[in-house]
Short mmCIF file of C-alpha atoms in Angstrom, two decimals:
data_model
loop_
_atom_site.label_atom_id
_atom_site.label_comp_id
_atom_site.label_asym_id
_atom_site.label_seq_id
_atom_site.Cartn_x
_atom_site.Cartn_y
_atom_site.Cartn_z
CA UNK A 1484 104.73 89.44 114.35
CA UNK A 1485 105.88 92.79 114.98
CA UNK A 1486 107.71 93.50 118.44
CA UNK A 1487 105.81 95.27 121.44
CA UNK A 1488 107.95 98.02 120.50
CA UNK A 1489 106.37 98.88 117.15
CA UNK A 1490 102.95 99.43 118.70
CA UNK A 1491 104.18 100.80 121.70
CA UNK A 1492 105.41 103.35 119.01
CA UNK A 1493 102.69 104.11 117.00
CA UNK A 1494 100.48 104.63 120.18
CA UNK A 1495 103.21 107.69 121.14
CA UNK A 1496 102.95 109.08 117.59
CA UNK A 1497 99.50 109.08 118.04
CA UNK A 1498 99.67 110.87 121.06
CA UNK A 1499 102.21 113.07 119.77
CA UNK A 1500 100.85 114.55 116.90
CA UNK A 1501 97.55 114.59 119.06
CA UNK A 1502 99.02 117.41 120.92
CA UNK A 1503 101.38 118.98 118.31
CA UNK A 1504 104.37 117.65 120.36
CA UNK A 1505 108.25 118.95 119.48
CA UNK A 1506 110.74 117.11 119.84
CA UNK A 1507 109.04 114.20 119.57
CA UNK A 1508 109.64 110.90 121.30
CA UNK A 1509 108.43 107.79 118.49
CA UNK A 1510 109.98 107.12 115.48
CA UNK A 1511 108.47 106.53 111.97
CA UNK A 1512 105.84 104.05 111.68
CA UNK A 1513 105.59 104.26 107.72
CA UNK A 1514 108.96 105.10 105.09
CA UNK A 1515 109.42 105.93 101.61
CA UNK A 1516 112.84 104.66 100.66
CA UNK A 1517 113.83 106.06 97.24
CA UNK A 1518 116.86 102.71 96.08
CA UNK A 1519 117.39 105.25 93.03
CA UNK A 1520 116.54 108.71 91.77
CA UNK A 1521 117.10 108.11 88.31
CA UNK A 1522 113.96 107.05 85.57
CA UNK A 1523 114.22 105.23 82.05
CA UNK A 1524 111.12 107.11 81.52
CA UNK A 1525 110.34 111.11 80.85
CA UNK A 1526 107.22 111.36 82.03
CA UNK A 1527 105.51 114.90 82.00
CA UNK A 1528 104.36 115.82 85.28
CA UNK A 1529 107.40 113.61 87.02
CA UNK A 1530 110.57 116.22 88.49
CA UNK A 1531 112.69 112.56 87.31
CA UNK A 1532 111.06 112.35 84.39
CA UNK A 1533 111.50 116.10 82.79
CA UNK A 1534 115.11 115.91 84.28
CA UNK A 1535 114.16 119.08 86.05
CA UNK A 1536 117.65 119.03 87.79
CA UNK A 1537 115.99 119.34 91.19
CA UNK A 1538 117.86 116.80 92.48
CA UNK A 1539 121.41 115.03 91.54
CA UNK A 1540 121.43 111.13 90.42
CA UNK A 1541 122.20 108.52 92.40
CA UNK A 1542 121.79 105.32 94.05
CA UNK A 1543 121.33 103.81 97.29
CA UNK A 1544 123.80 102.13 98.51
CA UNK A 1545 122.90 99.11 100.82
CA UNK A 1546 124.95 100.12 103.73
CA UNK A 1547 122.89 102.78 103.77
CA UNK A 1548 119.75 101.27 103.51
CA UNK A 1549 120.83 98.46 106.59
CA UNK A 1550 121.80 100.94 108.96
CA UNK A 1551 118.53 102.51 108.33
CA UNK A 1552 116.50 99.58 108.20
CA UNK A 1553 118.04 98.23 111.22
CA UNK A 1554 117.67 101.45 113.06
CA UNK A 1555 114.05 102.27 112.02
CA UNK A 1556 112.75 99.51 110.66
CA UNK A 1557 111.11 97.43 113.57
CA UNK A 1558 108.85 100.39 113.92
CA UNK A 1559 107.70 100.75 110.39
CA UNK A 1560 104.56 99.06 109.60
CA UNK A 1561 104.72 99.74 105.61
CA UNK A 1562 107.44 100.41 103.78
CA UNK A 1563 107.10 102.43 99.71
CA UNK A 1564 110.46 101.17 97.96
CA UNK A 1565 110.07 103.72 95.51
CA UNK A 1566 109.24 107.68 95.49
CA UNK A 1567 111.09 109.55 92.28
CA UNK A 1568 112.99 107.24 90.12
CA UNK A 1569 112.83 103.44 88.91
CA UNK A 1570 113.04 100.96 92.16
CA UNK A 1571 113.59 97.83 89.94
CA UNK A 1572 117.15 100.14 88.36
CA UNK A 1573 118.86 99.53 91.52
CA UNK A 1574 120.64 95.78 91.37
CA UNK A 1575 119.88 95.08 95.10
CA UNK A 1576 115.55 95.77 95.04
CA UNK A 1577 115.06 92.12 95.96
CA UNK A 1578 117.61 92.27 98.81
CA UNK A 1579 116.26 95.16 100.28
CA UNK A 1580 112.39 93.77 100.47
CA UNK A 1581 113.96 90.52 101.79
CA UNK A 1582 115.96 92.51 104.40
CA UNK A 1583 112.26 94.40 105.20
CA UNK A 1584 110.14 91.46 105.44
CA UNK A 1585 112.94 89.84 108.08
CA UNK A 1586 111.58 92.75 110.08
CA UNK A 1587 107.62 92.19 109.28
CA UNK A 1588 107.23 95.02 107.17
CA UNK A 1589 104.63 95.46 104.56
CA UNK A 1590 106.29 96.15 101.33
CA UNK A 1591 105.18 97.95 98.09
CA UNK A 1592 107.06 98.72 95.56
CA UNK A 1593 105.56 100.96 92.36
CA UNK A 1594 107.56 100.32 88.72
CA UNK A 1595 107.11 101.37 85.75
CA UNK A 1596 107.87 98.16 84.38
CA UNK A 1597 109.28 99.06 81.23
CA UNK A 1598 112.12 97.01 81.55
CA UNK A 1599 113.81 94.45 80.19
CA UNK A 1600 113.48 91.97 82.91
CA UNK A 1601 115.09 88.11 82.92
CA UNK A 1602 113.49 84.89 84.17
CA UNK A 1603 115.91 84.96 87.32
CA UNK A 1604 115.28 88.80 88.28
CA UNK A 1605 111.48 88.13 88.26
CA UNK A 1606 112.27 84.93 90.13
CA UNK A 1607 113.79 86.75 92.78
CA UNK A 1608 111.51 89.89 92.58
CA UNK A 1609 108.81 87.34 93.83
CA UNK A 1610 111.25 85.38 96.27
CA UNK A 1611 111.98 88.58 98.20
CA UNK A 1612 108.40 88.41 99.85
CA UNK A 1613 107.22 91.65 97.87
CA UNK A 1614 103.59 92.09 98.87
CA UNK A 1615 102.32 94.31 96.55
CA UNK A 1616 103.51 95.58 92.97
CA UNK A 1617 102.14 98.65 91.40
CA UNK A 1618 102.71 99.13 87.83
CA UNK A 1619 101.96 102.15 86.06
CA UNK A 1620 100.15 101.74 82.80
CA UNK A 1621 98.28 104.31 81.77
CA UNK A 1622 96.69 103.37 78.51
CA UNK A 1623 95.08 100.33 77.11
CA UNK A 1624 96.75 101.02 73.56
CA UNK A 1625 100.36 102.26 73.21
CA UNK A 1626 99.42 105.36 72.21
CA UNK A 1627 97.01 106.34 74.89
CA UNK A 1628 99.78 104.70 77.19
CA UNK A 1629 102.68 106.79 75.51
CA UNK A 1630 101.35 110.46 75.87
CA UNK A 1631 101.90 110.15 79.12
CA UNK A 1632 104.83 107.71 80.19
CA UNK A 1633 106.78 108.81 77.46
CA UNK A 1634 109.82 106.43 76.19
CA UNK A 1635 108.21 103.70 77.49
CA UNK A 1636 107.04 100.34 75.90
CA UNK A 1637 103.33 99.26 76.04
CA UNK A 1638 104.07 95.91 74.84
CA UNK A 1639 107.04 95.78 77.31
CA UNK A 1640 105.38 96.41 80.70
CA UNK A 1641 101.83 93.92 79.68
CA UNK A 1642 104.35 91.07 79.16
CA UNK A 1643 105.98 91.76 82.21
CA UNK A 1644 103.03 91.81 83.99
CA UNK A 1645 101.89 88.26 82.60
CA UNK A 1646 105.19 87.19 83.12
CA UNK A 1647 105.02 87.75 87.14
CA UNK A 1648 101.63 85.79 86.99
CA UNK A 1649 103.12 83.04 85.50
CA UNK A 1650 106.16 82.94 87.38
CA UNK A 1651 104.04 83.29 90.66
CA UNK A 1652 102.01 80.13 89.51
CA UNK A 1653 104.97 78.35 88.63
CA UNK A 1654 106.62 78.99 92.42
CA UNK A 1655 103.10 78.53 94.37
CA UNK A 1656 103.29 82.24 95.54
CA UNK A 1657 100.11 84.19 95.38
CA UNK A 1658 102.34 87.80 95.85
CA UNK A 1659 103.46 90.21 94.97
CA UNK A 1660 99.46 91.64 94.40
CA UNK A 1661 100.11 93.08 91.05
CA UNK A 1662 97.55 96.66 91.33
CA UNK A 1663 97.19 98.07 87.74
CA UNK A 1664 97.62 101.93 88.61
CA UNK A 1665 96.09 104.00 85.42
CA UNK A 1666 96.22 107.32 86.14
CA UNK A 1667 93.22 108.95 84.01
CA UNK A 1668 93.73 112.10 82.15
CA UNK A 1669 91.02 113.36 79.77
CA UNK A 1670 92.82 111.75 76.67
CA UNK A 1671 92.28 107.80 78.67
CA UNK A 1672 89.10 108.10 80.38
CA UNK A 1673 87.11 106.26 77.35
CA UNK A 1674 89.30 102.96 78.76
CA UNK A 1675 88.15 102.83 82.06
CA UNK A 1676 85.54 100.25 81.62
CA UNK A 1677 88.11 98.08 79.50
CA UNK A 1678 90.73 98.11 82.64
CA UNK A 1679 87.49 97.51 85.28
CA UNK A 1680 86.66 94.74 83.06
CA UNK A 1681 89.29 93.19 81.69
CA UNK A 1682 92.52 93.75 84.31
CA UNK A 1683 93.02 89.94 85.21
CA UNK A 1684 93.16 89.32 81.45
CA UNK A 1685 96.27 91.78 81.15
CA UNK A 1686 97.71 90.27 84.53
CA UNK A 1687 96.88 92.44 87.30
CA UNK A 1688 95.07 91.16 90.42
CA UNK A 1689 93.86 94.21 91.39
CA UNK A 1690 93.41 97.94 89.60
CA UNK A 1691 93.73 101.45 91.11
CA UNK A 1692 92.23 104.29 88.96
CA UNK A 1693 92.95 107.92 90.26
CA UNK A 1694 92.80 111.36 88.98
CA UNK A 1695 96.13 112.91 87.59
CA UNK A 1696 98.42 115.95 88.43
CA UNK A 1697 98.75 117.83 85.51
CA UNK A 1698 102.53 118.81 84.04
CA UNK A 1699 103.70 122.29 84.28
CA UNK A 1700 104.82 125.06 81.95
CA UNK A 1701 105.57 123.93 78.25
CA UNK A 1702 105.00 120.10 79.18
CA UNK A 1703 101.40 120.62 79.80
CA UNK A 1704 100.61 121.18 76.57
CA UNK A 1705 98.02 118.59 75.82
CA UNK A 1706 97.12 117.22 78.87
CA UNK A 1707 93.90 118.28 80.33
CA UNK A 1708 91.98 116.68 83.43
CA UNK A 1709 89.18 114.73 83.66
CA UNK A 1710 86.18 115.88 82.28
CA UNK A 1711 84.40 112.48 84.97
CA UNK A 1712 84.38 115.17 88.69
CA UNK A 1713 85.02 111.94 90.44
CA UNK A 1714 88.87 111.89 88.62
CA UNK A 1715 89.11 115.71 87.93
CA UNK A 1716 91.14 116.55 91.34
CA UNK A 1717 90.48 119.95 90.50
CA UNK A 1718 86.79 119.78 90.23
CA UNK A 1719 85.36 121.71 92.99
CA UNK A 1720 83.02 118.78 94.29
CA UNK A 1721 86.01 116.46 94.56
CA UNK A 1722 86.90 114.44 97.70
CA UNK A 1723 90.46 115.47 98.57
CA UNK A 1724 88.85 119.19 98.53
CA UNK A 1725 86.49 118.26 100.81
CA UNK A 1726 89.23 116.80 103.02
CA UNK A 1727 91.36 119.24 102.73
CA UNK A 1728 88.80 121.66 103.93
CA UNK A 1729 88.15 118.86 106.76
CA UNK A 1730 91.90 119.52 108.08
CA UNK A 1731 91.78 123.03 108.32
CA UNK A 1732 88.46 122.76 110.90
CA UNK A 1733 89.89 120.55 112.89
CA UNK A 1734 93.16 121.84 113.06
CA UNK A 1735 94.73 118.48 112.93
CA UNK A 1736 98.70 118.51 112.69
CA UNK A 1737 100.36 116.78 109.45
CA UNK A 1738 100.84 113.09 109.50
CA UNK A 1739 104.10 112.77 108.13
CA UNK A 1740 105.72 115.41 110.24
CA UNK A 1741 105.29 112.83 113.28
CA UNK A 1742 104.69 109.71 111.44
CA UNK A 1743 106.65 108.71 108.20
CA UNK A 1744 109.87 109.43 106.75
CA UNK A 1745 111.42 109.81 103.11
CA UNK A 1746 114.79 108.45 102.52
CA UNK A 1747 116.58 109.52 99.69
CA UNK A 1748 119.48 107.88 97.57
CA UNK A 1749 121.63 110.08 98.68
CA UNK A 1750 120.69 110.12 102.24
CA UNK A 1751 118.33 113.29 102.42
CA UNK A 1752 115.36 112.67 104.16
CA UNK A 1753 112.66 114.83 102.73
CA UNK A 1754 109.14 115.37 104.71
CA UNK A 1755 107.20 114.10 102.27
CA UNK A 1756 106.89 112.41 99.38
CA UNK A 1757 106.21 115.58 97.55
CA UNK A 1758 109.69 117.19 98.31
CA UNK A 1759 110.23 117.99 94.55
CA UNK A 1760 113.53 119.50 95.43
CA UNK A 1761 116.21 118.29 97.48
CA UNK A 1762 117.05 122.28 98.77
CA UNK A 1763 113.61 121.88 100.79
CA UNK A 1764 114.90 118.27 102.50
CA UNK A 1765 114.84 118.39 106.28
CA UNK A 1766 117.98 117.16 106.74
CA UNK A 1767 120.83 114.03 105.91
CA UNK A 1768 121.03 110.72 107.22
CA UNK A 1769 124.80 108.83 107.11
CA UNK A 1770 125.86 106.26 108.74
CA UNK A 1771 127.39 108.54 111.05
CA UNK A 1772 124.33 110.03 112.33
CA UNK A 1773 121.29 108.34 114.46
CA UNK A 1774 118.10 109.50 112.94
CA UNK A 1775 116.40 110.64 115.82
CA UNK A 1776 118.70 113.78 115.43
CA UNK A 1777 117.38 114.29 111.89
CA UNK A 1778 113.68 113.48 113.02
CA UNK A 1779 114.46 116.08 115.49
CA UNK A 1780 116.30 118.81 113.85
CA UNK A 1781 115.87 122.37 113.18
CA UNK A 1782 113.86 122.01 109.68
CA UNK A 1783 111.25 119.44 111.38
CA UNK A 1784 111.25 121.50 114.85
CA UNK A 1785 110.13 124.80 112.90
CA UNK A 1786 107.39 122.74 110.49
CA UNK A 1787 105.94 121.02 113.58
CA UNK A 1788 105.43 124.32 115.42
CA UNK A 1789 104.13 126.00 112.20
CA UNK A 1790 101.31 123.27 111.63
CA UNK A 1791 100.27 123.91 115.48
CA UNK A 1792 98.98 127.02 114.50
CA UNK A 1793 95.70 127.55 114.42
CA UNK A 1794 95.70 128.14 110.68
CA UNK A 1795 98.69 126.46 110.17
CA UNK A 1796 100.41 126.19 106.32
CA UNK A 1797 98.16 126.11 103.70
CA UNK A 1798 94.98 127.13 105.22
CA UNK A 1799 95.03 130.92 105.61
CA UNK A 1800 96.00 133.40 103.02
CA UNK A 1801 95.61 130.31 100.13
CA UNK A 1802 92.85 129.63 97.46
CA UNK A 1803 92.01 126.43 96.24
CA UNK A 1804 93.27 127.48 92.73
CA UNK A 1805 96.81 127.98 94.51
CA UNK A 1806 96.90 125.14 96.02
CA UNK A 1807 96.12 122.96 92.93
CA UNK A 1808 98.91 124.60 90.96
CA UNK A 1809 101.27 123.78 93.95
CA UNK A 1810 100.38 119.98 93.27
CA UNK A 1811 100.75 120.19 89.57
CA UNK A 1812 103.69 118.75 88.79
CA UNK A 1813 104.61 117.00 92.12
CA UNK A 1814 105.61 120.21 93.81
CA UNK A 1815 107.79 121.65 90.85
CA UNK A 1816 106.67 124.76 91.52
CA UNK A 1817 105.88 125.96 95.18
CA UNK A 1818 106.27 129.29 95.12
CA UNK A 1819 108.40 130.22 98.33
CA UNK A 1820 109.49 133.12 100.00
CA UNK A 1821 113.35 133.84 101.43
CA UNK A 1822 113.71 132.12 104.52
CA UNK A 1823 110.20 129.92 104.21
CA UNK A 1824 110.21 125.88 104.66
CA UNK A 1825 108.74 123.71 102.56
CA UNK A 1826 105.59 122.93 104.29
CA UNK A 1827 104.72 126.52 104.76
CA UNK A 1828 103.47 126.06 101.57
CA UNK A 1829 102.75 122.85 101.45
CA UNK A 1830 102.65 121.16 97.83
CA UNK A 1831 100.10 118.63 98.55
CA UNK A 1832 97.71 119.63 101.77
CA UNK A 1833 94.95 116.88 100.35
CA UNK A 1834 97.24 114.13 101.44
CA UNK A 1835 98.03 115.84 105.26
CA UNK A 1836 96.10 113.25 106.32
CA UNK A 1837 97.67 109.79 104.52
CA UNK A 1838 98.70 107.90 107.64
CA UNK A 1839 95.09 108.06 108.29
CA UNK A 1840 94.09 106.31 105.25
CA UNK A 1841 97.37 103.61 105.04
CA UNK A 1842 97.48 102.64 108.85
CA UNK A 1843 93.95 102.27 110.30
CA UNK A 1844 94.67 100.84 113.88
CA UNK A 1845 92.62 102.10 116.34
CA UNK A 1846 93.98 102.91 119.82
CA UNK A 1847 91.05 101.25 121.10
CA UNK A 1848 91.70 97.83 119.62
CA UNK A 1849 95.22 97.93 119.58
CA UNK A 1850 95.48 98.53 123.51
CA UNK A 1851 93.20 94.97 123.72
CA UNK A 1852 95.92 93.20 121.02
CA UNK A 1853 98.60 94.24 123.15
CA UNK A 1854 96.77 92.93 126.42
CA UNK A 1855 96.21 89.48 124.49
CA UNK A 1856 99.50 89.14 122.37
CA UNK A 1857 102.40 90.69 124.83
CA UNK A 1858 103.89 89.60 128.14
CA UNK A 1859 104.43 93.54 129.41
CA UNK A 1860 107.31 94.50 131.78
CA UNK A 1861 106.70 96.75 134.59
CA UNK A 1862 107.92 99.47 132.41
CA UNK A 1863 106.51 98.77 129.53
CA UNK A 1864 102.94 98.23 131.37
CA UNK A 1865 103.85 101.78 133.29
CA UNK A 1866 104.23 103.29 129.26
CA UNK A 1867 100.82 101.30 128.35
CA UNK A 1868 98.80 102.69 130.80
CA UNK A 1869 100.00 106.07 130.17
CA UNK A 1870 98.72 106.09 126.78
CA UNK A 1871 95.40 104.63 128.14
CA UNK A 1872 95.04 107.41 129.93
CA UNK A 1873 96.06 109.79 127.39
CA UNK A 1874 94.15 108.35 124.00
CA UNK A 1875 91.18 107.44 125.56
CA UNK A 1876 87.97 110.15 124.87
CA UNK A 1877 87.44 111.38 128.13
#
């Protein structure tokens, strides 16, 4: 169970992206943590994959990742072990999902799974309490697979997958929840009904299907998108459009900017997960430095008080078509001016919204679990009804 703290938490970041609040006053309640930023695959429309030099190599190391984890970490709800590179690379994965679920975290970790992976390392991949495992396959054959996740092996990543299933049965655990992520490009869509049908078969318990980003410049040679609207993100009756559009009426404020973090190897924290480059990061973490003062900083000061704006970022002087090609490639190419930050321009406005989607407590229900689960202090039933009073419609 997580501490009164955690909630307590997430009830102030409510409140304080509610009213576009700088400096704010709650940490994090969701984290990317990036344990490499280095890829055994070149995959097209990846700033790892193409080696686009955005950003130098490197690798977490676990002092690091404690002093976060201990800092932040019994305020985070979910945790993504992964952003731009190859989790399962970094020696210590298991230990760092075991070190997360001592603080009842939610884990997920996405792989490529293209690796050459012993009995013991997938014994202790499902021993550190993983919940969920995403594994990118995007193909049913090796060639479909292969124009995409390029230098990887099709045969390679389905035996892995079967090999986790078996493993699980073998230790009586029924996670990680192995989701089959296939990614569906023009050149794959004729295999969706194979993966809807036959995904348990191939060893996933689950299967995600979502429309791709396309590459950039000479890589996107062919690629195309979906020629299905409900996958062609750049169709104009698509969802995210429609959400997007959403945002900008209501004027709502960016969820990351007062609700998640991204830790990189290296200690940058970017602002999102969409931070292509590491010269639009917000700041550096070290084990010298409390976060707060990075949460805080200049770079996250000046994006907050840009997104209060009326018509904040993206939702002015932008088409649709500009946006889009600010997505393609995972933000490779944002087009910014001298002086600009990163989410003046944002590369992905469609996901604004994501703590939305991931954490869906209401304030509602979580002021009656509190009441039910928690002995309060007089302060902390002082901070309780202050958020009553403040979250609840009037």
């Amino acid at each position: 169970m997580k501490p009164l703290k955690a909630y307590l938490n997430f009830l102030t970041y409510q409140l304080n992206r509610a009213t576009h609040r700088t400096p704010v006053d709650n940490f994090p309640v969701l984290a990317f943590v990036d344990p490499t930023l280095f890829c055994n695959l070149r995959c097209p429309a990846c700033p790892t994959g193409v080696q686009a030099g955005l950003r130098p190599k490197a690798t977490l190391q676990w002092e690091l990742y404690q002093k976060f984890m201990d800092e932040v970490g019994d305020y985070l709800f979910k945790l993504y072990l992964y952003n731009l590179g190859e989790p399962l690379l970094h020696k210590q994965a298991p230990e760092m999902i075991r070190y997360a679920k001592e603080k009842e975290i939610f884990v997920m970790l996405s792989s490529n799974l293209s690796l050459h992976l012993s009995d013991e390392s997938i014994q202790k991949l499902i021993l550190s309490g993983l919940d969920v495992l995403i594994v990118a396959l995007d193909g049913i054959t090796p060639e479909t697979y292969q124009k995409y996740r390029r230098q990887g092996d099709f045969d390679l990543v389905t035996g892995n997958m079967k090999r986790i299933q078996a493993m699980k049965r073998v230790l009586g655990y029924q996670t990680p929840t192995i989701i089959w992520q296939f990614l569906i490009f023009q050149h794959n869509e004729h295999e969706i009904d194979t993966v809807c049908k036959e995904y348990k078969a191939w060893g996933a318990d689950e299967y995600f299907m979502g429309g791709a980003y396309m590459p950039v410049g000479d890589m996107a040679a062919g690629f195309s998108p979906s020629t299905l609207p409900r996958y062609n993100i750049y169709d104009t009756t698509h969802l995210h459009r429609k959400k997007a559009e959403q945002a900008a009426v209501q004027g709502k404020a960016c969820s990351w900017l007062y609700g998640a973090t991204v830790l990189n190897p290296n200690g940058k924290i970017s602002p999102c997960s969409y931070t292509a480059a590491e010269k639009d990061d917000f700041g550096e973490y070290s084990r010298d430095q409390d976060f707060l003062s990075v949460w805080n900083g200049e770079q996250y000061a000046r994006a907050r008080k840009f997104m209060a704006q009326k018509d904040g970022a993206w939702r002015g002087p932008d088409s649709w078509e500009a946006i889009l090609q600010r997505i393609n490639g995972r933000g490779m190419s944002v087009p910014l001016q001298p002086g600009q930050i990163l989410c003046e321009r944002c590369p992905v406005p469609i996901l604004q919204d994501a703590l939305d989607q991931e954490l869906t407590f209401e304030p509602s229900d979580l002021f009656q679990y509190i009441e039910r689960t928690y002995e309060l202090s007089p302060e902390e039933r002082q901070q309780l009804e202050f958020l009553k009073t403040a979250l609840t419609p009037q």
